[in-house]
Short mmCIF file of C-alpha atoms and ligand atoms in Angstrom, two decimals:
data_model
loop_
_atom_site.label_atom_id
_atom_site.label_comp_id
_atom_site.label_asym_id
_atom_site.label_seq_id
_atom_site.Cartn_x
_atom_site.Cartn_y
_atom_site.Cartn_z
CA UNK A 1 13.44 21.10 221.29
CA UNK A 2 10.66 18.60 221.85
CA UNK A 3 10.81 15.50 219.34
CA UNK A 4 8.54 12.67 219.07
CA UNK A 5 8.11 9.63 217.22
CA UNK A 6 5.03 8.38 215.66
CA UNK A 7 6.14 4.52 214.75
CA UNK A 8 4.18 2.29 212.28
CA UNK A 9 3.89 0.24 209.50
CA UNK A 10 2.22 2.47 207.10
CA UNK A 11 1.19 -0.67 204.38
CA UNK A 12 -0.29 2.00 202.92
CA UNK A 13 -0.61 4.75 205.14
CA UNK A 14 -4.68 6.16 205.63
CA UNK A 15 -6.40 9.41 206.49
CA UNK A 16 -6.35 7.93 210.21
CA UNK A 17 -2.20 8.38 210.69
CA UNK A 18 -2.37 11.18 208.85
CA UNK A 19 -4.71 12.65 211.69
CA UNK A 20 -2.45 11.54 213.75
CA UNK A 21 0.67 12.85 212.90
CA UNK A 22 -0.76 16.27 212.00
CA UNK A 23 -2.36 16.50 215.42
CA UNK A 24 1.45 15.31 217.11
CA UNK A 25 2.68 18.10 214.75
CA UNK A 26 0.87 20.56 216.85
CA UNK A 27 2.10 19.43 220.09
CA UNK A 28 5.87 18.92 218.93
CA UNK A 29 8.75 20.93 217.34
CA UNK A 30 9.60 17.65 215.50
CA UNK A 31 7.87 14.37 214.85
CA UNK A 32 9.73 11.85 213.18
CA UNK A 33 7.80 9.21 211.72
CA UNK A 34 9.60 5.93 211.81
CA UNK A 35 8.47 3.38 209.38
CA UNK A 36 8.74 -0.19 210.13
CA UNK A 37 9.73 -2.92 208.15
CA UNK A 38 7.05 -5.05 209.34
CA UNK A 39 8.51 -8.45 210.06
CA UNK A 40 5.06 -10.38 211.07
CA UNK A 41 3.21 -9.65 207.69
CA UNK A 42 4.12 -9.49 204.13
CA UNK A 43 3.72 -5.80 203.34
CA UNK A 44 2.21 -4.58 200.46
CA UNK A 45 4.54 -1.77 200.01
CA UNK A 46 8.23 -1.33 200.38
CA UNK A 47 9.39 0.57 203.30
CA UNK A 48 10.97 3.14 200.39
CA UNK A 49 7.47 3.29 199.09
CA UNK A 50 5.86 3.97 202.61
CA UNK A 51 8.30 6.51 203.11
CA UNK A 52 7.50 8.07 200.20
CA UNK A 53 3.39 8.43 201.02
CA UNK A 54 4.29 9.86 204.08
CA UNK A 55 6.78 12.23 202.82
CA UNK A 56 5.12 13.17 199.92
CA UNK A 57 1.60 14.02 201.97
CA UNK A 58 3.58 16.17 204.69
CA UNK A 59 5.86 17.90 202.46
CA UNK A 60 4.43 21.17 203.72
CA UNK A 61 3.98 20.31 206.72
CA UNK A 62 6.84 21.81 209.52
CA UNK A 63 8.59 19.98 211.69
CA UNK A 64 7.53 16.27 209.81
CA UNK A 65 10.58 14.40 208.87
CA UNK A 66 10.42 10.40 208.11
CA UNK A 67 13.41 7.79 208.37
CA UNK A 68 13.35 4.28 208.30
CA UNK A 69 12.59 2.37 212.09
CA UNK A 70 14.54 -0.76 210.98
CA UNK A 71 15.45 -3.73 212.90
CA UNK A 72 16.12 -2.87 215.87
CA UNK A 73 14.34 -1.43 219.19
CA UNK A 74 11.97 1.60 219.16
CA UNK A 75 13.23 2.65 222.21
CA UNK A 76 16.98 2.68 220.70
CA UNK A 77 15.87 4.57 217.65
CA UNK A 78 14.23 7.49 219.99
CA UNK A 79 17.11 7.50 221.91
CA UNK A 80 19.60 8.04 219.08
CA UNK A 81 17.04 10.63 217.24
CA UNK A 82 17.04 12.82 220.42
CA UNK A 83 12.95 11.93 220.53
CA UNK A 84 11.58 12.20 224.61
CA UNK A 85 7.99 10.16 223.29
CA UNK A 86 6.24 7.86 220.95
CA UNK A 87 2.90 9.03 220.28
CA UNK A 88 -0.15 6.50 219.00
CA UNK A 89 -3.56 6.72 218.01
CA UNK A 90 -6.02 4.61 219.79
CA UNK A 91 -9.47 3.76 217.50
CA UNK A 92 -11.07 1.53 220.30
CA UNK A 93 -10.31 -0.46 223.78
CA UNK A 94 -8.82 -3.71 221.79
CA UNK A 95 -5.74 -0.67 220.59
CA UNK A 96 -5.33 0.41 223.95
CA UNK A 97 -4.98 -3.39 225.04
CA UNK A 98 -2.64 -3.82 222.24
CA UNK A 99 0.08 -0.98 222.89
CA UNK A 100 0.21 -0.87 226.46
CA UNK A 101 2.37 -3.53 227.20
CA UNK A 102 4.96 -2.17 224.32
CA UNK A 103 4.26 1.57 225.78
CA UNK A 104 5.08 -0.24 229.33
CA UNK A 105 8.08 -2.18 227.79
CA UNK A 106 9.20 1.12 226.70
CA UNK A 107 9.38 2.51 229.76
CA UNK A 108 10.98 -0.14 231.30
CA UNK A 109 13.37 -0.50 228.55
CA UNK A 110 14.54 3.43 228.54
CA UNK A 111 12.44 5.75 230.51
CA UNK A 112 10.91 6.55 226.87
CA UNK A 113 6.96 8.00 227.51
CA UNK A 114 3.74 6.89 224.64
CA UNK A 115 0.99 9.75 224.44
CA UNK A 116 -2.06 8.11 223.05
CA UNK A 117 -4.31 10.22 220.97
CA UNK A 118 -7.68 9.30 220.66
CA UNK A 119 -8.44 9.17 217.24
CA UNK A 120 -11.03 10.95 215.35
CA UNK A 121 -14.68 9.26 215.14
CA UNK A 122 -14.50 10.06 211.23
CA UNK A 123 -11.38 7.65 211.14
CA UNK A 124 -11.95 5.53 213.76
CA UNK A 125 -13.16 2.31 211.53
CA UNK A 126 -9.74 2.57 209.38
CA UNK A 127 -6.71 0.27 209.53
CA UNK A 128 -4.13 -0.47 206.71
CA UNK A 129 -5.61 -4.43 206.15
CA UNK A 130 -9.19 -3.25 205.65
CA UNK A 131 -7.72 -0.82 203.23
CA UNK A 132 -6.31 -3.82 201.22
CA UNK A 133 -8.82 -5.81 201.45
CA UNK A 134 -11.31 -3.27 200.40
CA UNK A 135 -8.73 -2.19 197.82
CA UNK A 136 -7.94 -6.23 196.49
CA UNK A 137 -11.85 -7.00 195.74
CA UNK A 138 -12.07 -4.01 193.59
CA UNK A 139 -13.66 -1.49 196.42
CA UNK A 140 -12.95 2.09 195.97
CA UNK A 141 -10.91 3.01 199.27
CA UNK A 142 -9.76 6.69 197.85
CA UNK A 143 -11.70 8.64 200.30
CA UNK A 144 -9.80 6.94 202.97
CA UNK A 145 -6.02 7.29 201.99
CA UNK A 146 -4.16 10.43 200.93
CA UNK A 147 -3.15 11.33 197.42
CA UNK A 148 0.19 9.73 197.66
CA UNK A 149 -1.29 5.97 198.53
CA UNK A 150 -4.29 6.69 196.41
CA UNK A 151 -1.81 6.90 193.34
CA UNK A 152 0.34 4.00 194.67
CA UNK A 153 -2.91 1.97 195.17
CA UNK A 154 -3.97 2.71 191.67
CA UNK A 155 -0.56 1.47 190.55
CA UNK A 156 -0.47 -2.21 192.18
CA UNK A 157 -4.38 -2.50 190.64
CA UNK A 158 -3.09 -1.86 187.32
CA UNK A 159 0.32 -4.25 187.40
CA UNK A 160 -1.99 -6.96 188.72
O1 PNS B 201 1.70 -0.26 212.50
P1 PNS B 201 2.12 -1.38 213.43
O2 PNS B 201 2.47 -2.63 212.64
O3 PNS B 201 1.11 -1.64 214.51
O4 PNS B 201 3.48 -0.88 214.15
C1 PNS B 201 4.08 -1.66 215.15
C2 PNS B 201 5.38 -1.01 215.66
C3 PNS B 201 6.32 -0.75 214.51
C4 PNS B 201 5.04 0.31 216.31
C5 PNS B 201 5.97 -2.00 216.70
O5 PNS B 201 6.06 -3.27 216.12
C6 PNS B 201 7.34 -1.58 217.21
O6 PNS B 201 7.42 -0.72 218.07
N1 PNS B 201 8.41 -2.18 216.64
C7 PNS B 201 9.78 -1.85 216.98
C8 PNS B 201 10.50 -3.03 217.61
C9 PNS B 201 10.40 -2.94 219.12
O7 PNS B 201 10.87 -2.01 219.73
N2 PNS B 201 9.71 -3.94 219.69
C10 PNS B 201 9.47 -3.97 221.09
C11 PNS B 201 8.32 -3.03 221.44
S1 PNS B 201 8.09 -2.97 223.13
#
């Protein structure tokens, strides 16, 4: 069985992952979507909650299974969930700049493979911060997320 991880932070998680990890869905038996805690920002959302959106938009989707990344290495987790590659979307040149050297590191660190995916021109303007941004000065961002952040978005408007 062919497994592969598709890592990220997910703060909330947009139509553009969700491309993504359909489309890695297709070329795996398994993809295992590994949801960081994101150390370097404050995240919006809990990693519970994250996991939630994603499991709650591929719920009927084969094969998609989501776990906590944690602390630790990404090329540790793949290695103890049996994955043989990461998988990432690239919007433009400045991603590709950005996950090379970790896709290198990777390599270097375990032998562990990243398949890029070009993403989709209708998503290719996405990424979780515009979404809160856009979302924060009272922009309507629902054609952009699934149902599951949608309703969570909806939620942090309304406590605020
Ligand atoms: O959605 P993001 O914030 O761009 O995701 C970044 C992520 C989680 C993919 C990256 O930070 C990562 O791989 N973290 C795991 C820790 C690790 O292995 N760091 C060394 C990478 S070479």
């Amino acid at each position: 069985m062919q497994s592969a991880v598709c890592p990220g932070s997910f703060d909330p998680l947009h139509n553009g992952h969700v491309e993504i990890i359909a489309r890695a869905s297709n070329l795996f038996d398994e993809v295992i979507v590994a949801v960081s805690p994101n150390m370097h920002k404050r995240p919006m959302f809990s990693v519970e909650e994250r996991m939630e959106m994603v499991q709650e938009t591929f719920a009927y989707v084969r094969g998609v299974t989501v776990r906590p990344l944690g602390e630790g290495l990404l090329a540790e987790f793949c290695k103890a969930h049996g994955a043989n590659a990461v998988v990432k979307g690239l919007r433009d040149a400045k991603d590709l700049s950005y996950e090379t050297p970790m896709a290198t590191m990777n390599r270097h660190l375990s032998g562990l493979e990243t398949i890029y995916l070009p993403a989709d021109g209708r998503y290719t303007h996405l990424s979780s911060t515009l979404i809160k941004e856009v979302h924060s000065l009272g922009g309507d961002v629902s054609e952009h997320v699934p149902r599951a952040a949608q309703r969570r978005l909806a939620e942090r408007r309304h406590e605020a």
